[in-house]
Amino acid sequence: MSLMDHLGELRVRLVRCCIAVGLGFLACWAVVDPIFNALVDPLLAVLPKGSHAIYTTLPEGFFTRMYIAFVAGVFVASPVIFYQVWSFIAPGLYEEEKRYIIPVAVLSALFFMAGGAFCYFVVFPYAFSFFVSFATESIVAMPKVSDYLGFVLKLILAFGLIFEMPLFAFFLARMGLITATMMRKARRYAILAIFVVAAILTPPDVVSQLLMACPMLVLYELSILVAATFGRKKTKPESEENAENQAESDEKNAEEA
């Protein structure tokens, strides 16, 4: 395929992703209030008595719900999105490897949702309890709903993408771009990068950073195992293979003699 053919295919797959997200948005808009309540519950559970979440502008509630429906639509459309992503990468794979496209797309969506669920059920309770603990009787927390939900949804998306690490390692290893040996040698730099990313994406407290960094470290080690198991095996040079075949042939002739 020429460069223009690749760009044309990319355009088609992006359009399909946008259509899937649009349909997911419409589906989630129909149930946006329950989603809104579920996202706000972790904050309301730790707010002290007398504290409330607030709106500061009239259209804030409407646009906040639109943003929620959009992000939820991305999660709903994630199987289609990941299928389009892996299908675009597929030309770089062998024919027998292309049969993994659909299973890997499904696993990608499951890992993406698992990352979001881990963030919601594990990270949020500890992080919000830590922040609210600084409130006093005279200084109470009054979080702005749009700021809170914007922060929450970005974290959920970040954790969803982080949980894709083993699957990206699978495809990159199958394409020969990374190896388990390469990842082991880069482990110290990866650990540093993981803690830097965790510090950027999470609030400025040690607990939240560790809650993001620790799963990333585990996923990196899992990615090494994936690369070692499914990575392309190095083929021997033709001259070396011929020499080995000749040696085996000579050995057999010597045994027959």
Short mmCIF file of C-alpha atoms in Angstrom, two decimals:
data_model
loop_
_atom_site.label_atom_id
_atom_site.label_comp_id
_atom_site.label_asym_id
_atom_site.label_seq_id
_atom_site.Cartn_x
_atom_site.Cartn_y
_atom_site.Cartn_z
CA MET A 1 0.00 0.00 0.00
CA SER A 2 1.17 3.50 -0.79
CA LEU A 3 1.22 6.35 1.72
CA MET A 4 -2.04 7.74 0.35
CA ASP A 5 -3.66 4.31 0.64
CA HIS A 6 -2.61 4.12 4.32
CA LEU A 7 -3.96 7.62 4.95
CA GLY A 8 -7.22 6.70 3.23
CA GLU A 9 -7.57 3.58 5.37
CA LEU A 10 -6.79 5.62 8.50
CA ARG A 11 -9.50 8.12 7.58
CA VAL A 12 -12.07 5.33 7.10
CA ARG A 13 -11.23 3.75 10.45
CA LEU A 14 -11.36 7.11 12.25
CA VAL A 15 -14.80 7.77 10.76
CA ARG A 16 -15.99 4.38 11.98
CA CYS A 17 -14.64 5.12 15.47
CA CYS A 18 -16.43 8.48 15.51
CA ILE A 19 -19.70 6.84 14.44
CA ALA A 20 -19.34 4.23 17.19
CA VAL A 21 -18.62 6.91 19.80
CA GLY A 22 -21.60 8.94 18.55
CA LEU A 23 -23.93 5.97 18.91
CA GLY A 24 -22.44 5.23 22.34
CA PHE A 25 -23.02 8.86 23.33
CA LEU A 26 -26.70 8.67 22.36
CA ALA A 27 -27.14 5.43 24.27
CA CYS A 28 -25.45 6.82 27.38
CA TRP A 29 -27.34 10.11 27.19
CA ALA A 30 -30.53 8.13 27.77
CA VAL A 31 -29.15 6.94 31.13
CA VAL A 32 -26.85 9.86 31.95
CA ASP A 33 -28.48 10.63 35.31
CA PRO A 34 -27.70 7.21 36.86
CA ILE A 35 -24.14 7.49 35.52
CA PHE A 36 -23.88 11.00 36.99
CA ASN A 37 -25.09 9.78 40.38
CA ALA A 38 -22.65 6.84 40.33
CA LEU A 39 -19.72 9.16 39.61
CA VAL A 40 -20.68 11.62 42.33
CA ASP A 41 -21.32 8.97 45.00
CA PRO A 42 -17.62 8.45 45.94
CA LEU A 43 -17.32 12.17 46.70
CA LEU A 44 -20.60 12.47 48.60
CA ALA A 45 -19.64 9.44 50.69
CA VAL A 46 -16.63 11.24 52.18
CA LEU A 47 -17.90 14.82 52.34
CA PRO A 48 -18.36 15.93 55.98
CA LYS A 49 -21.68 17.16 57.26
CA GLY A 50 -22.44 20.65 55.98
CA SER A 51 -20.44 20.23 52.73
CA HIS A 52 -22.04 20.10 49.31
CA ALA A 53 -21.02 19.79 45.67
CA ILE A 54 -22.05 22.94 43.81
CA TYR A 55 -22.69 24.43 40.37
CA THR A 56 -21.36 27.94 39.74
CA THR A 57 -22.99 28.64 36.35
CA LEU A 58 -26.44 27.88 34.96
CA PRO A 59 -25.42 25.70 31.94
CA GLU A 60 -22.81 23.78 33.98
CA GLY A 61 -25.15 20.90 34.83
CA PHE A 62 -26.13 20.36 31.18
CA PHE A 63 -22.60 20.45 29.74
CA THR A 64 -21.29 18.29 32.57
CA ARG A 65 -23.83 15.62 31.69
CA MET A 66 -22.88 15.86 28.02
CA TYR A 67 -19.23 15.28 28.93
CA ILE A 68 -20.20 12.30 31.07
CA ALA A 69 -22.27 10.81 28.23
CA PHE A 70 -19.36 11.30 25.82
CA VAL A 71 -16.79 9.54 28.04
CA ALA A 72 -19.26 6.75 28.83
CA GLY A 73 -19.88 6.46 25.08
CA VAL A 74 -16.15 5.95 24.54
CA PHE A 75 -16.24 3.03 26.98
CA VAL A 76 -19.33 1.57 25.31
CA ALA A 77 -17.74 1.92 21.86
CA SER A 78 -14.33 0.64 23.02
CA PRO A 79 -14.68 -2.81 21.37
CA VAL A 80 -15.26 -1.14 17.98
CA ILE A 81 -12.50 1.41 18.58
CA PHE A 82 -9.91 -1.21 19.50
CA TYR A 83 -10.95 -3.42 16.61
CA GLN A 84 -10.34 -0.53 14.21
CA VAL A 85 -6.97 0.24 15.85
CA TRP A 86 -5.72 -3.35 15.67
CA SER A 87 -7.10 -3.80 12.16
CA PHE A 88 -5.10 -0.78 11.02
CA ILE A 89 -1.96 -2.31 12.56
CA ALA A 90 -2.71 -5.79 11.16
CA PRO A 91 -0.90 -5.34 7.79
CA GLY A 92 2.38 -5.42 9.74
CA LEU A 93 1.58 -8.93 11.00
CA TYR A 94 1.87 -12.39 9.48
CA GLU A 95 -1.27 -14.02 8.12
CA GLU A 96 -1.48 -16.52 10.99
CA GLU A 97 -1.19 -13.65 13.49
CA LYS A 98 -4.12 -11.71 12.02
CA ARG A 99 -6.58 -14.24 13.45
CA TYR A 100 -5.86 -12.71 16.88
CA ILE A 101 -7.43 -9.38 15.87
CA ILE A 102 -10.96 -10.01 17.17
CA PRO A 103 -9.92 -11.74 20.45
CA VAL A 104 -7.39 -9.01 21.16
CA ALA A 105 -9.95 -6.29 20.38
CA VAL A 106 -12.35 -7.87 22.90
CA LEU A 107 -9.57 -8.21 25.47
CA SER A 108 -8.57 -4.60 24.87
CA ALA A 109 -12.09 -3.44 25.68
CA LEU A 110 -12.18 -5.63 28.80
CA PHE A 111 -8.81 -4.35 30.00
CA PHE A 112 -9.91 -0.79 29.30
CA MET A 113 -13.04 -1.25 31.41
CA ALA A 114 -11.08 -3.07 34.10
CA GLY A 115 -8.74 -0.08 34.38
CA GLY A 116 -11.69 2.27 34.79
CA ALA A 117 -13.27 -0.03 37.39
CA PHE A 118 -10.00 -0.26 39.34
CA CYS A 119 -9.81 3.53 39.42
CA TYR A 120 -13.43 3.87 40.57
CA PHE A 121 -13.48 1.18 43.26
CA VAL A 122 -9.88 1.35 44.56
CA VAL A 123 -8.34 4.75 43.85
CA PHE A 124 -11.27 7.11 44.42
CA PRO A 125 -12.17 6.14 48.02
CA TYR A 126 -8.60 6.59 49.26
CA ALA A 127 -7.86 9.72 47.23
CA PHE A 128 -11.08 11.56 48.11
CA SER A 129 -10.82 10.64 51.79
CA PHE A 130 -7.32 12.10 51.82
CA PHE A 131 -8.40 15.41 50.25
CA VAL A 132 -11.50 15.86 52.38
CA SER A 133 -9.55 15.16 55.56
CA PHE A 134 -8.12 18.70 55.40
CA ALA A 135 -11.55 20.28 55.93
CA THR A 136 -12.29 21.80 59.33
CA GLU A 137 -15.43 22.93 61.14
CA SER A 138 -14.92 26.49 59.92
CA ILE A 139 -13.50 25.68 56.47
CA VAL A 140 -15.67 23.14 54.67
CA ALA A 141 -15.25 21.59 51.23
CA MET A 142 -17.54 22.89 48.49
CA PRO A 143 -16.23 21.17 45.33
CA LYS A 144 -17.39 22.43 41.95
CA VAL A 145 -19.20 19.61 40.16
CA SER A 146 -17.73 20.25 36.68
CA ASP A 147 -14.16 20.42 38.02
CA TYR A 148 -14.68 17.27 40.09
CA LEU A 149 -16.18 15.25 37.22
CA GLY A 150 -13.57 16.50 34.75
CA PHE A 151 -10.85 15.29 37.11
CA VAL A 152 -12.62 11.98 37.75
CA LEU A 153 -13.25 11.16 34.09
CA LYS A 154 -9.66 11.96 33.10
CA LEU A 155 -8.40 9.59 35.79
CA ILE A 156 -10.76 6.82 34.66
CA LEU A 157 -9.60 7.21 31.05
CA ALA A 158 -5.94 7.25 32.15
CA PHE A 159 -6.31 4.02 34.13
CA GLY A 160 -8.19 2.42 31.25
CA LEU A 161 -5.35 3.19 28.85
CA ILE A 162 -2.69 2.07 31.33
CA PHE A 163 -4.31 -1.36 31.59
CA GLU A 164 -3.75 -1.79 27.84
CA MET A 165 0.01 -2.14 28.38
CA PRO A 166 0.20 -5.97 28.08
CA LEU A 167 -1.82 -5.99 24.86
CA PHE A 168 0.33 -3.30 23.25
CA ALA A 169 3.36 -5.32 24.33
CA PHE A 170 1.83 -8.37 22.60
CA PHE A 171 1.44 -6.62 19.26
CA LEU A 172 4.76 -4.77 19.40
CA ALA A 173 6.52 -8.04 20.25
CA ARG A 174 4.76 -9.87 17.40
CA MET A 175 5.88 -7.10 15.03
CA GLY A 176 9.44 -7.44 16.29
CA LEU A 177 9.63 -3.86 17.59
CA ILE A 178 10.30 -4.86 21.21
CA THR A 179 11.65 -7.95 22.96
CA ALA A 180 11.53 -9.22 26.52
CA THR A 181 15.30 -8.73 26.78
CA MET A 182 14.98 -5.13 25.68
CA MET A 183 12.25 -4.49 28.25
CA ARG A 184 14.28 -6.09 31.05
CA LYS A 185 17.28 -3.91 30.23
CA ALA A 186 15.06 -0.81 30.23
CA ARG A 187 13.34 -1.75 33.51
CA ARG A 188 15.03 0.95 35.62
CA TYR A 189 14.11 3.65 33.12
CA ALA A 190 10.57 2.27 32.87
CA ILE A 191 10.17 2.45 36.66
CA LEU A 192 11.28 6.07 36.61
CA ALA A 193 8.91 6.88 33.74
CA ILE A 194 6.03 5.11 35.51
CA PHE A 195 6.43 7.22 38.66
CA VAL A 196 6.75 10.40 36.59
CA VAL A 197 3.53 9.56 34.70
CA ALA A 198 1.76 8.70 37.98
CA ALA A 199 2.88 12.00 39.50
CA ILE A 200 1.53 13.93 36.49
CA LEU A 201 -1.81 12.15 36.17
CA THR A 202 -2.73 11.85 39.85
CA PRO A 203 -3.28 14.46 42.57
CA PRO A 204 -0.14 15.65 44.39
CA ASP A 205 -0.24 13.09 47.18
CA VAL A 206 1.80 9.95 47.72
CA VAL A 207 -1.19 7.62 48.16
CA SER A 208 -2.76 8.43 44.78
CA GLN A 209 0.59 8.20 43.02
CA LEU A 210 1.29 4.77 44.50
CA LEU A 211 -2.21 3.57 43.63
CA MET A 212 -1.44 4.35 39.98
CA ALA A 213 2.25 3.43 39.93
CA CYS A 214 1.91 0.00 41.57
CA PRO A 215 -0.54 -1.41 38.97
CA MET A 216 1.66 0.05 36.21
CA LEU A 217 4.70 -1.76 37.64
CA VAL A 218 2.78 -5.04 37.75
CA LEU A 219 1.51 -4.51 34.21
CA TYR A 220 5.04 -3.77 32.99
CA GLU A 221 6.29 -7.08 34.42
CA LEU A 222 3.29 -8.82 32.86
CA SER A 223 4.15 -7.14 29.55
CA ILE A 224 7.66 -8.61 29.75
CA LEU A 225 6.16 -12.10 30.15
CA VAL A 226 3.84 -11.44 27.21
CA ALA A 227 6.74 -10.27 25.04
CA ALA A 228 8.81 -13.31 26.05
CA THR A 229 5.95 -15.72 25.30
CA PHE A 230 4.53 -14.27 22.09
CA GLY A 231 7.46 -12.32 20.64
CA ARG A 232 8.91 -13.24 17.28
CA LYS A 233 11.73 -15.72 17.44
CA LYS A 234 14.95 -14.68 15.77
CA THR A 235 15.59 -16.61 12.59
CA LYS A 236 19.08 -17.89 12.00
CA PRO A 237 21.03 -16.53 9.03
CA GLU A 238 20.84 -18.76 5.95
CA SER A 239 24.61 -19.42 5.94
CA GLU A 240 24.52 -20.54 9.59
CA GLU A 241 21.53 -22.79 8.92
CA ASN A 242 23.26 -24.35 5.90
CA ALA A 243 26.38 -24.95 7.95
CA GLU A 244 24.36 -26.71 10.65
CA ASN A 245 22.59 -28.86 8.05
CA GLN A 246 25.91 -29.76 6.47
CA ALA A 247 27.35 -30.70 9.86
CA GLU A 248 24.37 -32.94 10.60
CA SER A 249 24.70 -34.56 7.17
CA ASP A 250 28.43 -35.21 7.69
CA GLU A 251 27.71 -36.68 11.11
CA LYS A 252 25.12 -39.07 9.68
CA ASN A 253 27.49 -40.15 6.86
CA ALA A 254 30.21 -40.81 9.42
CA GLU A 255 27.86 -42.97 11.49
CA GLU A 256 26.79 -44.96 8.40
CA ALA A 257 30.44 -45.51 7.41
#
